[in-house]
Short mmCIF file of C-alpha atoms in Angstrom, two decimals:
data_model
loop_
_atom_site.label_atom_id
_atom_site.label_comp_id
_atom_site.label_asym_id
_atom_site.label_seq_id
_atom_site.Cartn_x
_atom_site.Cartn_y
_atom_site.Cartn_z
CA MET J 1 113.40 85.30 101.53
CA THR J 2 110.19 85.68 99.72
CA PHE J 3 107.12 87.74 101.17
CA ILE J 4 105.15 84.82 101.60
CA ASN J 5 107.94 83.00 103.63
CA LYS J 6 108.68 85.99 105.43
CA LEU J 7 104.77 86.44 106.89
CA ASN J 8 104.74 82.70 107.36
CA ALA J 9 107.82 83.31 109.76
CA ALA J 10 106.70 86.39 111.59
CA TRP J 11 103.50 84.27 112.12
CA ALA J 12 105.05 81.61 113.96
CA ALA J 13 107.99 84.02 115.18
CA ASN J 14 105.75 86.12 117.38
CA ASP J 15 102.42 83.51 117.64
CA SER J 16 100.58 86.69 115.83
CA LEU J 17 98.11 86.97 113.44
CA LEU J 18 97.61 91.14 113.89
CA CYS J 19 99.19 93.81 111.67
CA VAL J 20 99.73 96.87 113.35
CA GLY J 21 98.78 99.94 111.19
CA LEU J 22 100.43 103.21 110.77
CA ASP J 23 98.20 105.28 110.37
CA PRO J 24 99.41 108.86 111.80
CA ASP J 25 96.78 111.07 112.26
CA MET J 26 98.60 114.41 113.16
CA ALA J 27 95.64 115.99 115.16
CA ARG J 28 95.60 112.56 117.32
CA LEU J 29 98.96 112.37 117.70
CA PRO J 30 100.29 112.90 121.59
CA PRO J 31 101.13 117.13 122.06
CA GLN J 32 104.83 116.39 122.13
CA PHE J 33 104.85 114.98 118.62
CA GLN J 34 102.67 117.20 117.29
CA SER J 35 105.08 120.05 117.49
CA ALA J 36 108.14 118.09 116.68
CA PRO J 37 109.68 118.15 113.43
CA ASP J 38 109.93 114.78 112.55
CA GLY J 39 107.45 113.74 115.30
CA ILE J 40 105.49 111.46 113.10
CA TYR J 41 108.39 109.40 112.34
CA GLN J 42 109.34 109.38 116.70
CA PHE J 43 105.42 108.56 117.15
CA CYS J 44 105.54 105.31 114.48
CA THR J 45 108.96 104.21 115.86
CA ALA J 46 107.94 104.43 119.42
CA ILE J 47 104.58 102.29 118.26
CA ILE J 48 106.83 99.64 116.58
CA ASP J 49 108.72 100.02 119.40
CA ALA J 50 106.27 98.72 122.07
CA THR J 51 104.56 96.16 119.69
CA ALA J 52 107.13 94.47 117.33
CA ASP J 53 106.89 91.46 119.16
CA LEU J 54 103.28 90.99 119.34
CA ALA J 55 102.84 91.55 115.28
CA CYS J 56 103.22 89.56 112.25
CA ALA J 57 103.00 93.12 110.01
CA PHE J 58 103.29 96.77 110.15
CA LYS J 59 101.39 98.55 107.77
CA PRO J 60 101.87 102.35 106.97
CA GLN J 61 99.10 103.99 105.33
CA ILE J 62 100.56 106.11 102.77
CA ALA J 63 98.26 108.56 102.42
CA TYR J 64 98.78 110.16 106.21
CA PHE J 65 102.24 110.54 105.06
CA ALA J 66 101.45 112.14 101.47
CA ALA J 67 98.64 114.57 102.82
CA LEU J 68 101.80 116.18 105.15
CA ALA J 69 104.34 116.18 102.43
CA ALA J 70 106.14 113.41 104.81
CA GLU J 71 107.58 111.24 102.87
CA GLY J 72 110.72 111.75 104.26
CA GLN J 73 109.91 110.85 107.34
CA LEU J 74 108.10 107.87 105.93
CA GLU J 75 111.25 106.52 104.32
CA ARG J 76 112.87 106.90 107.69
CA ILE J 77 110.45 104.78 109.24
CA CYS J 78 110.51 102.34 106.80
CA ALA J 79 114.27 102.26 106.98
CA TYR J 80 113.68 101.90 110.99
CA LEU J 81 111.97 98.54 110.83
CA ARG J 82 114.10 97.16 107.98
CA ASP J 83 116.89 97.62 110.05
CA LYS J 84 115.74 96.78 113.65
CA TYR J 85 113.27 94.17 112.84
CA PRO J 86 114.25 92.53 109.29
CA HIS J 87 112.19 89.72 110.08
CA ILE J 88 108.32 91.34 110.31
CA PRO J 89 107.00 92.01 107.10
CA LEU J 90 106.46 95.50 105.64
CA ILE J 91 103.36 96.23 104.11
CA LEU J 92 102.83 99.54 102.32
CA ASP J 93 99.08 100.20 102.16
CA SER J 94 98.86 102.61 98.62
CA LYS J 95 95.65 100.88 96.98
CA ARG J 96 97.64 102.10 93.97
CA GLY J 97 96.12 100.86 90.65
CA ASP J 98 97.68 102.41 87.37
CA ILE J 99 99.03 100.32 83.98
CA GLY J 100 102.39 99.32 82.44
CA ALA J 101 105.31 101.57 82.82
CA THR J 102 103.25 103.80 85.02
CA ALA J 103 102.26 100.74 87.50
CA LYS J 104 106.18 99.89 87.35
CA GLN J 105 106.79 103.52 88.95
CA TYR J 106 104.49 102.78 91.58
CA ALA J 107 106.24 99.22 92.32
CA CYS J 108 109.37 100.85 92.39
CA GLU J 109 108.27 103.43 94.80
CA ALA J 110 107.12 100.25 97.10
CA TYR J 111 109.73 97.85 96.98
CA ASP J 112 112.89 100.17 96.08
CA ARG J 113 112.57 103.75 97.64
CA TYR J 114 110.78 102.11 100.90
CA GLY J 115 111.67 98.63 100.46
CA ALA J 116 108.29 97.43 101.60
CA ASP J 117 107.88 93.40 101.57
CA ALA J 118 104.47 93.82 99.90
CA VAL J 119 101.95 96.89 99.09
CA THR J 120 98.25 96.68 98.37
CA VAL J 121 96.51 97.42 95.28
CA SER J 122 93.39 98.13 93.20
CA PRO J 123 92.53 95.25 90.88
CA TYR J 124 90.38 97.66 88.47
CA MET J 125 92.16 97.88 85.85
CA GLY J 126 93.18 94.67 85.66
CA SER J 127 95.93 92.18 84.95
CA ASP J 128 98.20 94.61 83.60
CA SER J 129 97.97 96.71 86.15
CA VAL J 130 99.14 93.85 88.69
CA GLU J 131 101.69 92.39 86.41
CA PRO J 132 104.46 94.76 86.74
CA TYR J 133 104.53 94.90 90.43
CA MET J 134 105.60 90.79 89.98
CA GLU J 135 109.08 91.65 88.87
CA TRP J 136 109.86 91.83 92.08
CA ARG J 137 110.13 88.11 92.45
CA ASP J 138 110.77 88.76 96.32
CA ARG J 139 107.47 91.15 97.13
CA GLY J 140 103.93 90.69 98.00
CA VAL J 141 100.97 92.19 95.80
CA ILE J 142 97.71 92.11 97.95
CA VAL J 143 94.93 93.01 95.72
CA LEU J 144 91.36 94.34 97.06
CA CYS J 145 88.96 92.33 97.74
CA ARG J 146 86.25 93.01 99.70
CA THR J 147 86.20 95.85 101.34
CA SER J 148 85.02 96.95 105.22
CA ASN J 149 82.95 100.06 104.25
CA PRO J 150 79.54 100.53 102.88
CA GLY J 151 80.43 101.94 100.39
CA GLY J 152 82.28 98.76 98.98
CA SER J 153 78.96 96.87 97.92
CA ASP J 154 78.60 99.46 95.06
CA LEU J 155 80.58 97.62 92.73
CA GLN J 156 81.83 94.30 94.78
CA PHE J 157 78.49 93.16 95.34
CA LEU J 158 77.21 93.41 91.76
CA ASP J 159 75.86 90.47 90.43
CA VAL J 160 78.17 88.87 88.21
CA ASN J 161 76.70 85.01 86.55
CA GLY J 162 75.53 84.56 89.88
CA ARG J 163 78.00 85.74 92.00
CA PRO J 164 79.20 89.09 93.44
CA LEU J 165 81.86 90.66 91.83
CA TYR J 166 84.53 90.25 94.60
CA GLN J 167 83.86 86.83 94.37
CA HIS J 168 85.58 86.76 90.83
CA VAL J 169 88.42 88.75 91.71
CA ALA J 170 89.55 86.31 94.49
CA GLN J 171 89.30 83.24 91.87
CA LEU J 172 90.96 85.91 89.04
CA VAL J 173 93.77 86.32 91.65
CA ALA J 174 93.78 82.90 93.06
CA ASP J 175 93.64 81.10 89.26
CA LYS J 176 95.82 83.31 87.22
CA TRP J 177 97.40 86.18 89.09
CA ASN J 178 99.01 84.07 91.65
CA ALA J 179 100.96 82.36 89.39
CA ASN J 180 104.19 82.79 90.97
CA GLY J 181 102.92 82.64 94.87
CA GLN J 182 103.00 86.41 95.16
CA CYS J 183 99.55 87.25 95.94
CA ALA J 184 97.31 88.32 98.93
CA LEU J 185 93.80 89.79 99.14
CA VAL J 186 92.39 92.43 101.17
CA VAL J 187 89.26 91.47 102.65
CA GLY J 188 87.19 93.25 105.23
CA ALA J 189 86.35 92.10 108.70
CA THR J 190 82.94 93.30 108.67
CA PHE J 191 81.27 90.78 106.32
CA PRO J 192 82.39 87.27 107.95
CA GLU J 193 80.32 85.47 105.86
CA GLU J 194 82.04 86.50 102.87
CA LEU J 195 85.57 86.24 104.08
CA ALA J 196 84.69 82.62 104.83
CA GLN J 197 83.39 82.42 101.02
CA VAL J 198 86.63 83.79 99.61
CA ARG J 199 88.82 81.59 101.83
CA ALA J 200 86.68 78.69 100.20
CA ILE J 201 88.27 79.99 96.69
CA VAL J 202 91.72 81.09 97.56
CA GLY J 203 92.85 78.41 99.45
CA ASP J 204 95.61 78.73 102.30
CA MET J 205 96.56 82.23 100.22
CA PRO J 206 97.07 85.01 102.83
CA LEU J 207 94.40 87.73 103.40
CA LEU J 208 94.55 91.02 105.19
CA VAL J 209 91.87 92.07 107.01
CA PRO J 210 91.04 95.52 108.05
CA GLY J 211 87.86 96.15 109.87
CA ILE J 212 88.10 95.26 113.47
CA GLY J 213 89.13 97.38 116.29
CA ALA J 214 87.93 101.21 115.65
CA GLN J 215 85.71 99.73 112.32
CA GLY J 216 83.35 97.38 114.37
CA GLY J 217 84.23 94.27 113.06
CA ASP J 218 84.17 91.01 115.35
CA ILE J 219 87.18 89.16 116.10
CA VAL J 220 85.97 85.78 116.79
CA ALA J 221 83.60 85.54 113.88
CA THR J 222 86.46 87.19 112.04
CA VAL J 223 89.08 84.40 112.86
CA THR J 224 86.47 81.86 112.76
CA ALA J 225 85.47 82.86 109.01
CA GLY J 226 89.03 83.66 107.36
CA LYS J 227 91.72 81.29 109.12
CA THR J 228 93.23 78.53 107.05
CA GLY J 229 92.64 74.66 107.87
CA SER J 230 96.30 75.36 110.15
CA GLY J 231 94.73 78.21 112.25
CA SER J 232 96.66 80.93 110.41
CA GLY J 233 96.51 82.70 107.00
CA MET J 234 95.70 86.27 108.11
CA MET J 235 97.14 89.67 108.79
CA ILE J 236 94.06 91.03 110.76
CA ASN J 237 95.06 95.05 111.03
CA SER J 238 94.09 97.45 113.59
CA SER J 239 95.69 100.92 113.41
CA ARG J 240 93.45 103.42 115.39
CA ALA J 241 92.44 101.10 118.40
CA ILE J 242 96.33 100.60 119.17
CA LEU J 243 97.92 103.82 117.80
CA TYR J 244 95.55 106.12 119.81
CA ALA J 245 95.04 103.58 122.62
CA THR J 246 95.49 106.03 125.60
CA ALA J 247 92.05 105.75 127.78
CA ALA J 248 93.41 107.78 130.65
CA VAL J 249 95.20 111.01 131.01
CA GLY J 250 98.78 110.48 132.20
CA GLU J 251 99.09 106.95 130.68
CA ASP J 252 102.02 106.80 128.12
CA PHE J 253 100.75 106.48 124.67
CA ALA J 254 103.20 103.45 123.80
CA GLN J 255 102.17 101.58 126.64
CA ALA J 256 98.59 101.75 125.79
CA ALA J 257 99.25 101.29 122.39
CA ARG J 258 101.52 97.68 123.69
CA ARG J 259 98.26 96.82 125.98
CA VAL J 260 95.88 97.11 123.34
CA ALA J 261 98.12 95.47 120.47
CA SER J 262 98.35 92.22 123.29
CA GLU J 263 94.92 92.08 124.01
CA THR J 264 94.23 92.20 120.41
CA ARG J 265 96.64 89.38 119.74
CA ASP J 266 95.21 87.20 122.48
CA ALA J 267 91.58 87.50 121.38
CA ILE J 268 92.48 86.50 118.14
CA ASN J 269 94.94 83.79 119.24
CA ALA J 270 91.99 82.60 121.44
CA ALA J 271 89.93 82.10 118.40
CA ARG J 272 92.31 80.57 116.24
CA MET Q 1 85.14 129.05 89.69
CA THR Q 2 84.65 125.22 89.85
CA PHE Q 3 86.64 122.51 88.03
CA ILE Q 4 84.10 122.07 85.52
CA ASN Q 5 83.43 126.06 84.80
CA LYS Q 6 87.37 126.19 84.53
CA LEU Q 7 87.72 123.67 82.12
CA ASN Q 8 84.48 125.01 79.84
CA ALA Q 9 86.71 128.19 79.87
CA ALA Q 10 90.17 126.73 79.04
CA TRP Q 11 88.58 124.41 76.10
CA ALA Q 12 86.72 127.83 74.63
CA ALA Q 13 90.16 129.80 75.39
CA ASN Q 14 92.48 127.59 73.79
CA ASP Q 15 90.04 126.09 71.59
CA SER Q 16 91.63 122.77 72.09
CA LEU Q 17 90.58 119.43 73.56
CA LEU Q 18 93.94 118.67 74.54
CA CYS Q 19 95.25 117.66 77.75
CA VAL Q 20 98.86 117.49 78.13
CA GLY Q 21 100.06 114.89 80.20
CA LEU Q 22 103.61 114.97 82.54
CA ASP Q 23 104.85 111.94 82.94
CA PRO Q 24 108.59 112.94 83.24
CA ASP Q 25 110.72 109.40 82.91
CA MET Q 26 114.19 110.35 83.51
CA ALA Q 27 115.81 107.83 81.41
CA ARG Q 28 113.93 109.80 78.44
CA LEU Q 29 114.52 113.05 79.68
CA PRO Q 30 117.16 115.56 77.42
CA PRO Q 31 120.39 114.50 79.01
CA GLN Q 32 120.85 118.22 80.50
CA PHE Q 33 117.87 117.18 82.98
CA GLN Q 34 119.22 114.24 84.10
CA SER Q 35 122.10 115.53 85.90
CA ALA Q 36 120.55 119.04 87.34
CA PRO Q 37 118.94 118.22 90.76
CA ASP Q 38 115.51 119.91 89.61
CA GLY Q 39 115.54 118.39 86.06
CA ILE Q 40 112.23 117.29 86.20
CA TYR Q 41 111.18 120.64 87.36
CA GLN Q 42 112.95 122.42 84.57
CA PHE Q 43 111.67 119.71 82.17
CA CYS Q 44 108.18 119.98 83.02
CA THR Q 45 108.05 123.61 83.08
CA ALA Q 46 109.35 124.02 80.10
CA ILE Q 47 106.79 121.96 78.41
CA ILE Q 48 103.95 123.60 80.39
CA ASP Q 49 105.59 126.93 78.92
CA ALA Q 50 105.89 125.53 74.85
CA THR Q 51 102.01 124.14 74.96
CA ALA Q 52 100.22 125.94 77.20
CA ASP Q 53 98.16 128.16 74.36
CA LEU Q 54 97.44 124.72 72.92
CA ALA Q 55 96.08 122.70 75.85
CA CYS Q 56 92.78 122.62 77.68
CA ALA Q 57 94.97 120.99 81.06
CA PHE Q 58 98.26 119.74 82.33
CA LYS Q 59 98.12 116.26 84.19
CA PRO Q 60 101.18 115.19 86.03
CA GLN Q 61 101.17 111.59 86.60
CA ILE Q 62 101.87 111.10 90.03
CA ALA Q 63 104.04 107.90 89.97
CA TYR Q 64 106.80 109.29 88.11
CA PHE Q 65 107.20 111.86 90.74
CA ALA Q 66 106.66 108.71 93.89
CA ALA Q 67 109.03 106.99 92.24
CA LEU Q 68 112.12 109.45 92.56
CA ALA Q 69 111.37 111.20 95.67
CA ALA Q 70 110.15 113.90 93.40
CA GLU Q 71 107.11 115.31 95.43
CA GLY Q 72 108.74 118.37 96.39
CA GLN Q 73 109.43 119.04 92.21
CA LEU Q 74 106.10 118.06 91.94
CA GLU Q 75 104.64 120.67 94.39
CA ARG Q 76 106.83 123.83 92.63
CA ILE Q 77 105.42 122.82 89.29
CA CYS Q 78 101.83 122.93 89.85
CA ALA Q 79 102.71 126.28 92.26
CA TYR Q 80 104.16 127.43 88.70
CA LEU Q 81 101.17 125.79 86.87
CA ARG Q 82 98.85 127.52 88.82
CA ASP Q 83 101.13 130.86 89.17
CA LYS Q 84 101.22 131.63 85.32
CA TYR Q 85 98.55 129.88 83.94
CA PRO Q 86 95.72 130.34 86.47
CA HIS Q 87 93.13 129.64 83.63
CA ILE Q 88 94.47 125.77 82.52
CA PRO Q 89 92.59 123.43 84.90
CA LEU Q 90 95.82 121.12 86.83
CA ILE Q 91 94.73 117.28 86.87
CA LEU Q 92 96.65 114.89 89.62
CA ASP Q 93 96.61 111.83 87.99
CA SER Q 94 97.17 109.42 91.04
CA LYS Q 95 93.76 106.88 91.02
CA ARG Q 96 93.70 106.91 94.33
CA GLY Q 97 90.85 104.62 95.89
CA ASP Q 98 90.56 104.48 100.01
CA ILE Q 99 87.70 104.96 102.05
CA GLY Q 100 86.76 107.82 105.00
CA ALA Q 101 89.20 109.53 106.74
CA THR Q 102 92.27 108.21 104.66
CA ALA Q 103 90.30 109.27 101.86
CA LYS Q 104 90.13 112.81 103.23
CA GLN Q 105 94.07 112.88 103.32
CA TYR Q 106 94.11 111.71 99.51
CA ALA Q 107 91.97 115.19 98.88
CA CYS Q 108 94.07 116.71 101.11
CA GLU Q 109 97.50 115.59 99.06
CA ALA Q 110 95.59 116.51 95.68
CA TYR Q 111 93.74 119.62 96.95
CA ASP Q 112 95.79 121.42 99.58
CA ARG Q 113 99.21 120.03 99.06
CA TYR Q 114 99.05 120.03 95.39
CA GLY Q 115 96.62 122.45 94.56
CA ALA Q 116 94.93 120.73 91.60
CA ASP Q 117 91.65 121.61 90.31
CA ALA Q 118 90.59 117.63 89.92
CA VAL Q 119 92.31 114.40 90.97
CA THR Q 120 91.67 110.44 89.04
CA VAL Q 121 90.02 108.17 91.27
CA SER Q 122 89.16 104.65 91.01
CA PRO Q 123 85.65 103.57 92.09
CA TYR Q 124 86.40 100.09 93.16
CA MET Q 125 86.02 101.36 97.01
CA GLY Q 126 82.49 102.60 95.87
CA SER Q 127 80.59 105.99 97.13
CA ASP Q 128 82.25 106.52 100.76
CA SER Q 129 85.49 106.13 98.93
CA VAL Q 130 84.40 109.29 96.77
CA GLU Q 131 82.69 111.53 99.01
CA PRO Q 132 85.58 112.91 100.68
CA TYR Q 133 86.43 114.29 97.75
CA MET Q 134 83.05 116.37 97.35
CA GLU Q 135 84.12 118.39 100.03
CA TRP Q 136 86.12 120.15 98.01
CA ARG Q 137 83.47 122.05 96.36
CA ASP Q 138 85.03 124.06 93.71
CA ARG Q 139 87.21 120.86 92.53
CA GLY Q 140 86.81 117.81 90.53
CA VAL Q 141 86.42 114.19 90.59
CA ILE Q 142 87.45 112.24 87.80
CA VAL Q 143 86.30 108.49 88.09
CA LEU Q 144 88.07 105.73 86.30
CA CYS Q 145 85.27 104.18 84.29
CA ARG Q 146 86.67 101.92 81.10
CA THR Q 147 90.34 102.25 81.09
CA SER Q 148 92.54 101.85 77.60
CA ASN Q 149 94.99 98.65 78.78
CA PRO Q 150 94.52 95.45 77.27
CA GLY Q 151 93.60 94.03 80.92
CA GLY Q 152 90.82 96.47 81.44
CA SER Q 153 88.59 94.16 80.40
CA ASP Q 154 89.15 91.75 83.16
CA LEU Q 155 86.61 93.60 85.06
CA GLN Q 156 85.26 96.30 83.45
CA PHE Q 157 84.13 93.73 80.75
CA LEU Q 158 82.25 91.53 82.86
CA ASP Q 159 78.74 91.28 82.76
CA VAL Q 160 76.49 92.74 84.89
CA ASN Q 161 72.77 92.20 84.11
CA GLY Q 162 72.90 92.42 80.63
CA ARG Q 163 75.65 95.57 80.42
CA PRO Q 164 79.50 95.46 81.21
CA LEU Q 165 80.52 96.83 84.55
CA TYR Q 166 81.73 99.89 82.55
CA GLN Q 167 78.50 101.41 82.04
CA HIS Q 168 77.25 100.42 85.79
CA VAL Q 169 80.04 102.61 86.87
CA ALA Q 170 78.88 105.47 84.26
CA GLN Q 171 75.63 105.08 85.71
CA LEU Q 172 76.44 105.10 88.63
CA VAL Q 173 78.42 108.40 88.30
CA ALA Q 174 75.48 109.83 86.28
CA ASP Q 175 72.67 109.08 88.61
CA LYS Q 176 74.57 109.50 92.07
CA TRP Q 177 77.91 110.44 92.47
CA ASN Q 178 77.69 113.79 90.42
CA ALA Q 179 74.96 114.98 92.22
CA ASN Q 180 76.94 118.26 93.15
CA GLY Q 181 78.20 118.33 89.47
CA GLN Q 182 81.79 117.63 90.14
CA CYS Q 183 82.44 114.36 88.24
CA ALA Q 184 84.30 113.20 85.43
CA LEU Q 185 85.12 110.11 84.01
CA VAL Q 186 88.25 108.62 82.42
CA VAL Q 187 87.39 106.57 79.49
CA GLY Q 188 90.07 104.77 77.23
CA ALA Q 189 90.76 105.88 73.44
CA THR Q 190 90.97 102.55 72.15
CA PHE Q 191 87.81 101.08 72.41
CA PRO Q 192 85.54 104.18 70.55
CA GLU Q 193 82.62 102.17 70.22
CA GLU Q 194 82.26 101.85 74.04
CA LEU Q 195 83.02 105.90 74.52
CA ALA Q 196 79.74 105.95 72.65
CA GLN Q 197 78.32 104.23 74.99
CA VAL Q 198 79.60 105.99 77.98
CA ARG Q 199 78.68 109.43 76.40
CA ALA Q 200 74.79 108.32 75.78
CA ILE Q 201 74.72 107.57 79.56
CA VAL Q 202 76.82 110.48 80.98
CA GLY Q 203 74.97 113.58 78.86
CA ASP Q 204 77.68 116.34 79.03
CA MET Q 205 79.86 114.92 81.78
CA PRO Q 206 83.45 115.60 80.66
CA LEU Q 207 85.81 112.85 79.74
CA LEU Q 208 89.37 112.23 80.20
CA VAL Q 209 90.48 110.10 77.56
CA PRO Q 210 93.95 108.64 77.44
CA GLY Q 211 94.83 106.40 74.62
CA ILE Q 212 96.10 108.45 72.02
CA GLY Q 213 99.59 108.59 70.50
CA ALA Q 214 102.24 105.96 71.90
CA GLN Q 215 98.73 103.96 72.80
CA GLY Q 216 97.56 103.85 69.19
CA GLY Q 217 94.17 104.87 69.90
CA ASP Q 218 92.88 106.76 66.57
CA ILE Q 219 91.78 110.68 67.08
CA VAL Q 220 88.77 110.90 64.58
CA ALA Q 221 87.04 107.83 65.91
CA THR Q 222 87.68 108.88 69.44
CA VAL Q 223 86.65 112.23 68.58
CA THR Q 224 83.34 111.37 66.83
CA ALA Q 225 82.88 108.84 69.74
CA GLY Q 226 83.09 110.88 72.45
CA LYS Q 227 82.39 114.71 72.10
CA THR Q 228 78.84 115.94 72.87
CA GLY Q 229 76.36 117.44 70.80
CA SER Q 230 78.37 121.09 70.75
CA GLY Q 231 81.49 119.22 69.72
CA SER Q 232 83.01 119.32 73.29
CA GLY Q 233 83.26 117.64 76.48
CA MET Q 234 86.67 116.21 76.53
CA MET Q 235 90.20 115.98 77.70
CA ILE Q 236 92.21 114.36 75.65
CA ASN Q 237 95.35 113.28 76.67
CA SER Q 238 98.75 112.80 75.11
CA SER Q 239 101.53 112.33 77.26
CA ARG Q 240 104.90 110.82 76.03
CA ALA Q 241 103.80 111.56 72.41
CA ILE Q 242 104.23 115.09 73.24
CA LEU Q 243 106.59 115.37 75.95
CA TYR Q 244 109.64 113.00 73.94
CA ALA Q 245 108.64 114.59 70.43
CA THR Q 246 112.18 114.97 69.48
CA ALA Q 247 112.60 113.60 66.11
CA ALA Q 248 115.91 114.61 64.99
CA VAL Q 249 119.24 115.10 66.37
CA GLY Q 250 119.46 118.57 67.30
CA GLU Q 251 115.74 119.57 67.52
CA ASP Q 252 114.74 121.42 70.43
CA PHE Q 253 112.72 119.49 73.00
CA ALA Q 254 110.37 122.07 73.60
CA GLN Q 255 110.12 123.23 70.25
CA ALA Q 256 109.42 119.28 68.95
CA ALA Q 257 106.77 119.41 72.19
CA ARG Q 258 104.73 122.22 70.48
CA ARG Q 259 104.98 120.95 67.09
CA VAL Q 260 103.25 117.61 68.22
CA ALA Q 261 101.09 119.80 70.85
CA SER Q 262 99.79 121.96 67.66
CA GLU Q 263 99.43 119.01 65.45
CA THR Q 264 97.41 117.03 68.14
CA ARG Q 265 95.08 119.52 68.68
CA ASP Q 266 94.35 120.66 65.43
CA ALA Q 267 93.99 116.81 64.38
CA ILE Q 268 91.08 116.76 67.12
CA ASN Q 269 89.38 120.16 66.28
CA ALA Q 270 89.46 118.92 62.42
CA ALA Q 271 86.89 115.87 63.85
CA ARG Q 272 84.62 118.31 66.06
#
């Protein structure tokens, strides 16, 4: 099954556009996980178990593992997810960007080592930095387009023949890079009007949308701007708001994560 | 000592602008390293020993390690280099690009875990994707500007107010991101005239220049276009041409690597 088909099935099965981001910041984990040798694995798999029926995808952010030399735990988390929840897409958020033989190594890392269904990549180095990933025909390539951070405008909003750069990226991916139907785009939630412009360019292509929750993006505006004609087409990511949801001393972190994930999924669905 | 000072000292000490790239492709290693459990470490440290007096920097490409789950060997290679050749800058080529808290994790990976003097990053996500690295004041940030691959033109050559995008990136880094003097740029050797344009924009800022050797860039044209007024300012990278230099059956790989590194350094120096 291809990434896109798997994503379509997960959207339907869980009635959810919510992508749960796995950004395990050691300083914010419950104390019992900070002291355990495989605490990141234990924490992340508990979050997965608590939210798997509410999510359309899980998205580990590899930087948090790389900083702690915890690639082994990431491998085990990915294996756990593939084994226990094989119908939920696994997105490796690594924003890789390199050419030719090197890009192929990164594709091996994402698809073979971690078994990811899709990986995030940067468009800055162009077509031959993305093509090597396409050799894995059943996997997805999620290209950075418009990011949710303030500095995103430094390049992405530069005017290119009357249109901002990020719209050229959307057009390039829609017209050329998506020839095999393997592509999706990253478009942040903090600029709903720009999300709508990308949606108009790319048709039904899936969009990975960070920026709600801790980053402040508005859910109703985001869904209204980014949904397809059938009210779908988005993986709306929330990481910290779910992972570190515990509101009161004594509240179980997994129950809290489930509560916030459920509320977020429902708020998204109410706006579809 | 800052990255820039260390680089200046290495240029002078070894009379060299040659950066030796460490891209250990398992299929191309001599057979004795393919079968050894720490073969990558053994191979890379042998290359380092054979070329350390000829190089101004070493640049491991992390993708080759990540694909093989060999981060532990990369840690040991970096430790070996820092310990035995502390005067030679260590550049982690990872082309990271992410924002805020996540970028800081990547900075921890490069600077604290691997002890790199500098790291390559992508500019696509803008200023706040680069600033977190600057908190390590003695380290360097090498920003992708104009890359040596054919697809590099897809974005980098788009016209922005009469100038190609890569020149805007060069200007942005020179005018803003380099406030602390920590920046360098990646500019490929395959377009010497563009290298000259970047040099004109950024003054004496160091340039990391891939694309000679296996990628076909011309050394004389590259040095002429990219050097500073004092005939320096470049880290001209060669990876595969040095690592896999063995020309005849029976030739020792390390001797062959030294031969090609020496020839390349001398060819560069003849053009300065």
